[in-house]
Amino acid sequence: MESLLFKLMLIGSLGVVSQWIAWRYRMPAIVVMSVMGLLAGPIFGIINPQQDLGELYGPLISIAVGIILFEGSLNLDFREIKGLGRPIGRITTIGAFLAWVIGSLAAHYIAGLSWAVAFVIGAIFIVTGPTVILPLLRQAKLKPRPAAILKWEGIIVDPFGALLAVFAYEFIKFLTMDQVTFTTVLSFLFASLIAVIIGAFFGYGIGWMFEKGFVPEYLKSPVVLVSVIMAFVFSDTVMHETGLLAVTVMGITIANMHISSIGDMRHFKENISILLISVVFILLTASLNRETLLSIFDWHIIFFILFMLFINRPLSIFLSTINTDLTLKEKLLVGWIAPRGIVALTVSGYFAEVLLDAGFADADILTSLTFGLVFATVCAHGFSLSWIAKKLGLSAESKPGVLIVGSSKFSANFAKVLEDLNIPVLISDSSWSRLSHARRLGVPYEHGEILSEQTDYQIDLTPYEYMISLTEYDSYNTLISSTFTPAFGRQHLYQLPLQVNQGDQLEDVSNHISGRLLFEERANWSLLNEKINKGYLFKRTMITEQFSFEQFLEELNDESILLLVVRKSGSIDFFTPTNDVRAETGDTVVSLQKPNQM
């Protein structure tokens, strides 16, 4: 028992540490997790999850994948694909079918698999999936169009790859085995329809109960989690692998009901999903044996992987998107990016056993073939996505951007300085009159309420790494910081110091719901705008070997306010009352100073 507890602890720790390493060094998380799992499993033999967990291994992974897929489908709001419906529809139907046929032919003629095994594995390999696509998109920061296409394709095709594999297997049995009739194939189609109904029922039921107030706030997340598991298990009981379809339909149903609780629900599920992705990938890679790893280097498998990377994927994308409005650059990017992940590994493992039991001896290389493709695509696409996106002009600005909430004389002039420093900047305000300051200076702006649910579809948050609240209302600034913590992280959320004389009385507000205070304690909204009215100007000072930061501070007037440091690397550090920010040679310091100091 103690040994099992230790191994469970080790699996969870390796998964989370892998995510941290990936974040810290800007590496694809799946690659780090794969390496960690291989080191702990087949290489050093510390754990063997399949053996350690016994009968629990398969069900735990299946439920985890179902929850991951549900979390991904919660992001599939149809408003997001406005203008992209045709390309996404083509890629997820014609493109998936072409990828299946071409991949199956390659599996037969290149990898040497029998037709039966080839068509099953060809179906599995159309799957990309949210487990690998979403982490890559989170790191790469693509422009909205290619990012939306890759996300929607990954989440929609994910369950259909498993279902297509089931259909291929049932059809092959129908053609090759006497005991299988046409009724069996029809029952598969009927089971898929039942899965859709189950998913829609649970999704609509959850949404209706939440909107009517039948579930208290503290129970909403547990109710959703249990409902996802129920929908998955009920559907999977009708026919194996249809549970993935049910949870996908459930997530899409809830996402498009636009219920008020969708934000909190999505954040909770995202946290769980990240943990499950970490744990499941460690489980799968650590369960591989050395023979499986060595068999990957067979030349048949290597040529098959290269064919899938450089021919199958680009060809299926280019053919399926003919006469769509996708540009050549978008086709090139989407045609290259197709990393396989957890669903491909789990489903291929299941069918390897089923096909071997059915007498298809060549199915014993399915695990090797799948892991080889998963690892190759994750490494190739994970490390190349950002570089290729930049080369094709499909990535967001490389410098971290700043989203400013609240237009005023100070914020508009501050935004102008950031823009002159080639830092992506946007001012958001719900008042046309206040936005006149931004319009006068030609600063990018967005008219609308930042807290509205329409924000996700009006403003692309991808280019902006920092959000700063510069409105005159302390409580509103705090609300902004609290609302956008999941999107930006508390380290990248800032707000002005409190104006204690304005009546809000927020001095005792817990810092876990407020942003980090900007500049210095006296630099509230009134003081900053008063200084602009008095003619204070923004000054940019380059720190050199001849003019150090210490010398700059000595010459600084007491009435001046330090704002931020733009590092020579392009990163940004805001001055705050609690952080001791120091500028180095090559950095630029931005400050607000009296005119006679300029």
XYZ file of C-alpha atoms in Angstrom:
598
model
C 0.000 0.000 0.000
C 2.807 2.375 0.923
C 4.599 1.550 -2.329
C 1.460 2.337 -4.357
C 0.942 5.633 -2.488
C 4.535 6.583 -3.208
C 4.129 5.797 -6.899
C 0.876 7.764 -7.132
C 2.618 10.694 -5.471
C 5.541 10.363 -7.896
C 3.256 10.268 -10.950
C 1.430 13.438 -9.879
C 4.663 15.210 -8.959
C 6.364 14.349 -12.247
C 3.360 15.633 -14.183
C 3.153 18.974 -12.383
C 6.936 19.468 -12.379
C 6.929 18.811 -16.136
C 4.319 21.526 -16.623
C 6.393 23.945 -14.556
C 9.599 23.182 -16.465
C 7.747 23.677 -19.745
C 6.403 27.036 -18.542
C 9.720 28.186 -17.100
C 11.818 27.372 -20.171
C 9.089 27.866 -22.803
C 9.141 24.264 -23.994
C 6.230 22.104 -25.231
C 4.777 20.561 -22.073
C 3.967 17.256 -23.801
C 7.623 16.766 -24.714
C 8.771 17.305 -21.140
C 6.073 14.980 -19.782
C 6.994 12.283 -22.316
C 10.658 12.437 -21.329
C 9.770 12.352 -17.608
C 7.502 9.345 -18.129
C 10.113 7.463 -20.155
C 12.805 8.129 -17.558
C 10.602 6.977 -14.663
C 9.166 3.997 -16.565
C 10.999 1.954 -19.180
C 14.444 3.552 -18.771
C 14.988 3.422 -14.976
C 12.071 1.136 -14.062
C 10.952 3.179 -11.051
C 7.238 2.826 -11.896
C 5.065 0.705 -14.157
C 1.582 2.261 -13.846
C -0.205 -0.409 -15.863
C 1.108 -3.080 -13.535
C 0.887 -1.006 -10.343
C -2.725 0.120 -10.850
C -3.974 -3.168 -12.277
C -7.619 -3.090 -13.388
C -7.975 0.567 -12.426
C -5.458 1.668 -15.083
C -7.776 1.566 -18.116
C -10.909 3.107 -16.505
C -8.923 5.915 -14.861
C -7.338 6.941 -18.154
C -10.661 6.701 -20.017
C -12.481 8.955 -17.535
C -9.560 11.388 -17.459
C -9.572 11.672 -21.255
C -13.339 12.233 -21.153
C -12.964 15.114 -18.673
C -10.136 16.631 -20.736
C -12.255 16.457 -23.871
C -15.238 18.030 -22.073
C -13.070 20.904 -20.829
C -11.859 21.525 -24.363
C -15.354 21.428 -25.838
C -16.504 24.057 -23.298
C -14.510 26.508 -25.427
C -16.402 25.670 -28.624
C -18.767 28.610 -28.823
C -20.192 28.899 -32.333
C -19.787 32.682 -32.192
C -16.035 32.117 -32.345
C -16.104 30.589 -35.833
C -17.964 33.448 -37.452
C -16.477 33.554 -40.934
C -14.546 30.304 -40.377
C -17.420 27.826 -40.557
C -16.611 26.614 -44.066
C -12.881 25.870 -43.552
C -13.495 24.177 -40.197
C -16.407 22.173 -41.619
C -14.280 21.044 -44.562
C -11.265 20.119 -42.425
C -13.296 18.156 -39.866
C -15.227 16.207 -42.525
C -13.528 15.963 -45.931
C -10.069 16.554 -44.451
C -10.557 13.901 -41.760
C -11.875 11.392 -44.316
C -8.941 12.011 -46.667
C -6.475 11.723 -43.769
C -8.071 8.386 -42.837
C -7.911 6.929 -46.343
C -4.394 8.200 -47.129
C -3.109 7.175 -43.691
C -4.621 3.697 -44.028
C -2.990 3.202 -47.426
C 0.344 4.256 -45.967
C -0.091 1.926 -42.992
C -0.644 -0.974 -45.412
C 1.974 -0.245 -48.068
C 4.681 1.398 -45.939
C 4.273 -0.040 -42.431
C 3.251 -3.437 -43.846
C 0.033 -3.812 -41.838
C -2.893 -5.902 -43.026
C -5.842 -4.001 -44.496
C -7.933 -4.572 -41.376
C -5.331 -3.213 -38.956
C -4.340 -0.437 -41.387
C -7.849 1.021 -41.617
C -8.295 0.906 -37.846
C -4.983 2.654 -37.138
C -5.610 5.099 -39.992
C -8.804 6.199 -38.246
C -7.047 6.634 -34.920
C -4.357 8.801 -36.474
C -6.747 11.507 -37.695
C -6.987 12.546 -34.037
C -5.013 15.579 -32.861
C -6.946 16.542 -29.747
C -7.035 19.251 -27.076
C -4.469 17.487 -24.901
C -1.713 18.585 -27.257
C -3.211 21.400 -29.353
C -4.392 23.630 -26.496
C -1.050 23.671 -24.609
C 0.795 24.416 -27.863
C -1.587 27.250 -28.769
C -1.254 28.659 -25.275
C 2.518 28.921 -25.751
C 2.712 29.858 -29.439
C 0.288 32.829 -29.425
C -1.021 32.507 -32.963
C -3.310 34.970 -34.666
C -7.034 34.285 -34.075
C -7.895 32.577 -37.411
C -5.294 29.761 -37.473
C -5.602 29.321 -33.694
C -9.395 28.876 -33.943
C -9.073 26.394 -36.815
C -6.517 24.226 -35.004
C -8.484 24.323 -31.736
C -11.830 23.446 -33.304
C -10.351 20.705 -35.442
C -8.562 19.125 -32.493
C -11.605 19.052 -30.244
C -14.182 18.049 -32.869
C -12.120 15.334 -34.557
C -10.901 13.912 -31.245
C -13.989 11.795 -30.453
C -14.700 11.015 -34.108
C -11.273 9.421 -34.571
C -12.112 6.884 -31.877
C -15.612 6.355 -33.326
C -14.208 5.965 -36.826
C -11.820 3.321 -35.522
C -14.775 1.487 -33.939
C -16.709 1.755 -37.214
C -13.718 0.494 -39.230
C -13.315 -2.462 -36.878
C -17.020 -3.332 -36.987
C -17.072 -3.041 -40.770
C -13.973 -5.239 -41.091
C -15.574 -7.862 -38.869
C -18.686 -7.619 -41.041
C -16.617 -8.336 -44.163
C -14.352 -11.021 -42.693
C -16.328 -12.817 -39.994
C -19.501 -14.782 -40.502
C -20.981 -14.077 -37.097
C -21.155 -10.307 -37.704
C -24.190 -9.079 -39.613
C -25.302 -5.800 -41.139
C -27.345 -5.296 -37.987
C -24.082 -4.969 -36.030
C -22.981 -2.023 -38.162
C -26.404 -0.387 -37.762
C -26.208 -0.870 -34.020
C -22.921 1.043 -34.001
C -24.558 3.988 -35.784
C -27.508 3.822 -33.399
C -25.147 3.786 -30.394
C -23.430 6.919 -31.723
C -26.820 8.641 -31.974
C -27.605 7.596 -28.396
C -24.283 9.140 -27.301
C -25.221 12.449 -28.926
C -28.615 12.397 -27.184
C -27.043 11.585 -23.808
C -24.503 14.396 -24.169
C -27.125 16.942 -25.245
C -29.443 15.857 -22.412
C -26.801 16.255 -19.708
C -25.532 19.512 -21.204
C -28.938 21.130 -21.489
C -29.987 19.778 -18.092
C -26.935 21.241 -16.342
C -27.386 24.593 -18.076
C -31.092 24.767 -17.234
C -30.543 23.849 -13.562
C -27.801 26.452 -13.192
C -29.809 29.227 -14.799
C -32.890 28.463 -12.701
C -30.858 28.516 -9.494
C -31.479 24.861 -8.572
C -27.776 24.339 -7.790
C -25.925 26.530 -5.252
C -22.655 28.132 -6.328
C -20.442 25.931 -4.158
C -21.925 22.766 -5.698
C -21.786 23.783 -9.356
C -18.284 22.488 -10.089
C -18.817 19.118 -8.327
C -22.176 18.693 -10.096
C -20.593 19.334 -13.494
C -17.694 16.980 -12.803
C -19.980 14.133 -11.714
C -22.325 14.773 -14.651
C -19.440 14.512 -17.114
C -18.439 11.166 -15.634
C -22.064 9.975 -15.737
C -22.540 10.983 -19.370
C -19.273 9.292 -20.311
C -20.020 6.053 -18.462
C -23.673 5.791 -19.592
C -22.684 6.249 -23.234
C -19.647 3.984 -22.982
C -21.859 1.278 -21.491
C -24.033 1.348 -24.618
C -20.939 0.974 -26.841
C -17.253 1.283 -26.040
C -15.570 4.584 -27.076
C -18.859 6.468 -27.634
C -18.373 8.162 -24.261
C -15.936 10.587 -25.875
C -18.648 11.703 -28.283
C -21.149 12.172 -25.443
C -18.907 14.453 -23.343
C -17.964 16.489 -26.428
C -21.626 17.112 -27.265
C -22.285 17.930 -23.611
C -19.533 20.554 -23.554
C -20.604 22.161 -26.838
C -24.222 22.291 -25.619
C -23.268 24.103 -22.405
C -20.865 26.453 -24.221
C -23.589 27.628 -26.595
C -26.264 28.123 -23.943
C -24.243 31.173 -22.775
C -25.109 30.635 -19.133
C -23.710 33.034 -16.553
C -21.711 30.332 -14.769
C -19.747 29.261 -17.838
C -16.691 31.331 -16.872
C -16.217 29.795 -13.432
C -17.028 26.357 -14.823
C -14.438 26.724 -17.575
C -11.699 27.856 -15.178
C -12.377 24.990 -12.774
C -12.343 22.436 -15.576
C -9.174 23.941 -17.060
C -7.341 23.479 -13.758
C -8.496 19.874 -13.528
C -7.692 19.293 -17.189
C -4.102 20.503 -16.815
C -3.589 18.170 -13.853
C -5.177 15.214 -15.672
C -3.179 15.812 -18.862
C 0.003 15.809 -16.786
C -0.885 12.636 -14.901
C -2.253 10.707 -17.889
C 0.748 11.395 -20.095
C 3.094 10.218 -17.322
C 0.939 7.089 -16.906
C 1.000 6.254 -20.612
C 4.671 6.860 -21.304
C 5.826 5.197 -18.076
C 3.818 2.077 -18.988
C 5.754 1.479 -22.201
C 8.384 -1.230 -22.212
C 11.865 -1.130 -23.694
C 10.954 -3.507 -26.517
C 8.255 -1.081 -27.639
C 10.722 1.807 -27.629
C 13.360 -0.101 -29.598
C 10.820 -1.276 -32.180
C 10.101 2.366 -33.055
C 13.438 2.482 -34.894
C 12.280 -0.102 -37.452
C 12.645 1.513 -40.908
C 9.000 0.697 -41.800
C 7.776 2.691 -38.810
C 10.200 5.564 -39.456
C 9.106 5.908 -43.104
C 5.457 5.714 -42.093
C 5.925 8.531 -39.549
C 7.711 10.704 -42.112
C 4.892 10.073 -44.611
C 2.264 11.109 -42.049
C 4.211 14.270 -41.211
C 5.159 15.540 -44.649
C 2.577 14.084 -47.059
C -0.634 12.885 -45.410
C -1.408 15.941 -43.289
C -0.499 18.687 -45.827
C -2.230 16.846 -48.676
C -5.489 16.280 -46.770
C -5.584 19.939 -45.621
C -4.847 21.402 -49.056
C -7.410 19.197 -50.808
C -10.149 19.754 -48.227
C -9.766 23.560 -48.166
C -9.993 24.148 -51.920
C -12.331 27.094 -52.660
C -12.266 28.347 -49.068
C -11.018 31.744 -47.918
C -7.953 30.322 -46.181
C -4.759 31.967 -47.379
C -1.781 29.947 -48.590
C 0.121 30.808 -45.419
C -2.763 29.607 -43.230
C -2.964 26.368 -45.222
C 0.774 25.831 -44.822
C 0.595 26.326 -41.050
C -2.526 24.212 -40.501
C -1.195 21.593 -42.923
C 1.942 21.193 -40.850
C 0.533 21.234 -37.314
C -1.168 17.980 -36.275
C 0.373 16.605 -33.051
C -1.168 13.384 -31.746
C -1.642 12.805 -28.043
C -3.419 10.959 -25.283
C -6.520 9.822 -27.173
C -4.428 8.279 -29.951
C -2.327 6.364 -27.405
C -5.245 5.127 -25.321
C -7.448 4.125 -28.260
C -4.623 2.374 -30.114
C -3.760 0.442 -26.951
C -7.364 -0.725 -26.695
C -7.569 -1.792 -30.350
C -4.190 -3.508 -30.218
C -5.639 -5.930 -27.683
C -8.954 -6.305 -29.528
C -7.307 -6.969 -32.901
C -4.824 -9.429 -31.425
C -7.701 -11.317 -29.795
C -9.487 -11.342 -33.161
C -6.481 -13.046 -34.789
C -4.692 -10.097 -36.433
C -1.104 -10.843 -35.400
C 0.367 -7.697 -36.964
C -1.563 -5.565 -34.454
C 1.267 -6.109 -31.971
C 3.179 -3.133 -33.429
C 0.304 -0.669 -32.989
C 1.611 0.638 -29.675
C 5.101 1.186 -31.090
C 3.693 2.815 -34.201
C 1.425 5.113 -32.207
C 4.012 6.191 -29.659
C 6.517 6.841 -32.438
C 4.042 9.100 -34.236
C 2.949 10.822 -31.008
C 6.492 11.587 -29.903
C 7.652 12.637 -33.377
C 4.712 14.967 -34.008
C 4.779 16.475 -30.531
C 8.497 17.254 -30.826
C 8.398 18.411 -34.461
C 5.267 20.519 -34.138
C 5.844 21.653 -30.579
C 9.289 23.103 -31.242
C 8.497 24.456 -34.704
C 5.050 26.045 -34.270
C 6.205 29.419 -32.933
C 9.062 29.668 -35.446
C 6.937 28.770 -38.473
C 4.099 31.059 -37.343
C 6.538 33.976 -37.138
C 8.027 33.177 -40.554
C 4.549 33.047 -42.094
C 3.416 36.198 -40.298
C 0.717 34.304 -38.389
C 1.928 34.898 -34.839
C 0.965 37.715 -32.531
C 3.507 40.400 -31.734
C 6.606 38.911 -30.157
C 6.855 41.665 -27.528
C 4.505 41.285 -24.553
C 1.558 43.628 -25.020
C -0.361 45.744 -22.511
C -4.163 45.935 -22.314
C -5.222 49.136 -20.526
C -8.696 49.363 -18.993
C -9.897 52.937 -18.640
C -9.273 55.880 -20.939
C -8.053 59.193 -19.489
C -5.450 61.812 -20.323
C -2.833 59.846 -18.413
C -3.680 56.394 -19.787
C -3.929 57.650 -23.389
C -0.537 59.369 -23.208
C 0.945 56.357 -21.417
C -0.390 54.078 -24.172
C 1.149 56.377 -26.796
C 4.556 55.989 -25.159
C 4.186 52.193 -25.153
C 3.173 52.239 -28.804
C 6.237 54.348 -29.668
C 8.333 51.659 -27.947
C 6.769 49.079 -30.329
C 4.876 47.439 -27.474
C 1.394 46.179 -28.526
C -1.147 48.247 -26.610
C -4.935 48.619 -26.502
C -7.202 50.863 -24.420
C -10.642 49.516 -23.520
C -13.436 51.722 -22.195
C -17.235 51.677 -22.292
C -17.464 55.471 -22.723
C -17.075 57.154 -26.110
C -16.357 60.498 -24.434
C -13.499 59.093 -22.347
C -12.102 57.348 -25.416
C -11.706 60.770 -27.068
C -8.283 60.976 -25.392
C -7.183 57.798 -27.129
C -8.722 58.802 -30.458
C -6.980 62.177 -30.368
C -3.570 60.497 -29.989
C -4.292 57.739 -32.499
C -3.869 54.997 -29.908
C -5.601 51.627 -30.582
C -8.814 51.399 -28.582
C -11.884 49.213 -28.142
C -15.269 50.627 -27.222
C -17.193 48.271 -24.946
C -17.519 46.883 -21.447
C -14.468 44.721 -20.735
C -16.514 42.571 -18.326
C -19.109 41.708 -20.974
C -19.148 38.111 -22.222
C -18.829 39.550 -25.731
C -15.256 40.561 -24.897
C -13.929 37.149 -25.902
C -15.252 37.687 -29.416
C -14.534 41.416 -29.803
C -11.034 41.553 -28.344
C -8.271 39.100 -29.139
C -6.391 38.874 -25.843
C -3.513 36.869 -27.351
C -1.066 39.772 -27.950
C -1.492 41.146 -24.417
C 0.527 39.649 -21.597
C -0.313 42.377 -19.097
C -3.593 43.983 -18.066
C -3.551 47.233 -16.104
C -6.667 48.887 -14.666
C -6.334 52.686 -14.816
C -9.909 53.785 -14.099
C -10.814 56.263 -11.354
C -12.936 53.686 -9.515
C -11.046 51.535 -7.027
C -13.766 48.902 -6.733
C -14.010 48.550 -10.523
C -10.230 48.152 -10.830
C -10.347 45.404 -8.210
C -13.241 43.684 -9.988
C -11.273 43.734 -13.251
C -8.276 42.143 -11.558
C -10.402 39.462 -9.916
C -12.243 38.612 -13.136
C -9.183 38.299 -15.362
C -6.889 36.454 -12.957
C -7.424 33.084 -14.742
C -6.655 34.632 -18.133
C -3.552 36.678 -17.251
C -2.287 35.327 -13.951
C -1.954 37.507 -10.855
C 1.660 38.399 -11.660
C 0.537 40.167 -14.847
C -2.472 42.051 -13.441
C -1.978 45.580 -12.152
C -4.226 48.331 -10.840
C -3.791 51.868 -9.534
C -3.308 52.462 -5.801
C -6.511 53.169 -3.892
C -7.995 56.649 -3.732
C -8.942 56.451 -0.068
C -10.662 59.826 -0.207
C -13.159 58.687 -2.839
C -15.395 56.727 -0.482
C -14.736 53.164 -1.643
C -12.951 52.211 1.593
C -11.187 49.206 0.058
C -8.041 49.301 2.195
C -8.856 45.959 3.808
C -9.741 44.137 0.578
C -7.845 40.871 0.464
C -4.937 40.969 -1.996
C -6.033 37.636 -3.473
C -8.803 39.405 -5.425
C -6.981 42.615 -6.296
C -4.203 43.223 -8.792
C -0.672 44.316 -7.972
C -0.468 48.020 -7.213
C 1.201 50.112 -9.914
C 4.017 52.631 -9.690
C 3.985 53.921 -6.106
C 1.446 54.277 -3.294
C 0.689 57.961 -3.929
C 0.227 57.477 -7.704
C -3.569 57.173 -7.761
C -5.828 58.220 -10.659
C -6.295 61.785 -9.437
C -2.590 62.459 -8.935
C -1.528 61.011 -12.295
C -4.086 62.963 -14.296
C -3.390 66.101 -12.266
C 0.274 65.860 -13.253
C -0.676 65.510 -16.936
C -2.833 68.648 -16.626
C 0.144 70.470 -15.095
C 2.277 69.615 -18.106
C 4.251 66.671 -16.782
C 5.714 64.657 -19.649
C 6.748 61.056 -20.207
C 10.482 60.574 -20.506
C 12.314 57.538 -21.893
C 15.843 57.137 -20.525
C 18.314 54.602 -21.881
C 20.597 53.120 -19.240
C 24.171 52.839 -20.486
C 27.585 52.060 -19.027
C 28.236 55.803 -18.885
C 24.841 56.637 -17.340
C 23.847 54.032 -14.763
C 20.468 53.485 -13.138
C 21.863 54.811 -9.858
C 22.882 58.047 -11.548
C 19.449 58.316 -13.100
C 17.795 57.967 -9.668
C 20.077 60.616 -8.168
C 19.035 63.149 -10.828
C 15.324 62.310 -10.541
C 13.072 64.946 -8.997
C 11.047 63.887 -5.933
C 7.808 64.739 -7.750
C 8.619 62.412 -10.653
C 7.073 58.947 -10.861
C 8.833 55.830 -12.156
C 6.506 53.837 -14.434
C 8.226 50.869 -16.031
C 11.435 49.376 -17.418
C 11.557 47.992 -20.957
C 14.303 45.403 -20.956
C 16.675 45.078 -23.902
C 15.171 41.602 -24.373
C 11.745 43.223 -24.960
C 10.180 42.156 -21.660
C 8.497 44.652 -19.328
C 8.820 45.303 -15.589
C 6.421 47.777 -13.979
C 7.532 49.710 -10.929
C 5.403 48.842 -7.893
C 5.459 49.846 -4.190
C 6.669 46.359 -3.208
C 9.055 45.362 -6.031
C 12.621 46.607 -6.168
C 12.917 46.960 -9.943
C 16.435 47.711 -11.176
C 17.392 48.731 -14.705
C 20.505 47.323 -16.360
C 22.652 48.515 -19.243
C 20.591 48.523 -22.426
C 17.252 48.872 -20.636
C 14.908 51.840 -21.086
C 13.269 53.497 -18.076
C 9.934 55.285 -18.603
C 9.048 57.954 -16.062
C 6.661 60.885 -15.610
C 8.647 64.082 -15.008
C 8.323 67.857 -14.851
C 8.882 69.659 -18.164
C 12.066 71.381 -16.917
C 13.654 67.979 -16.335
C 13.227 66.908 -19.956
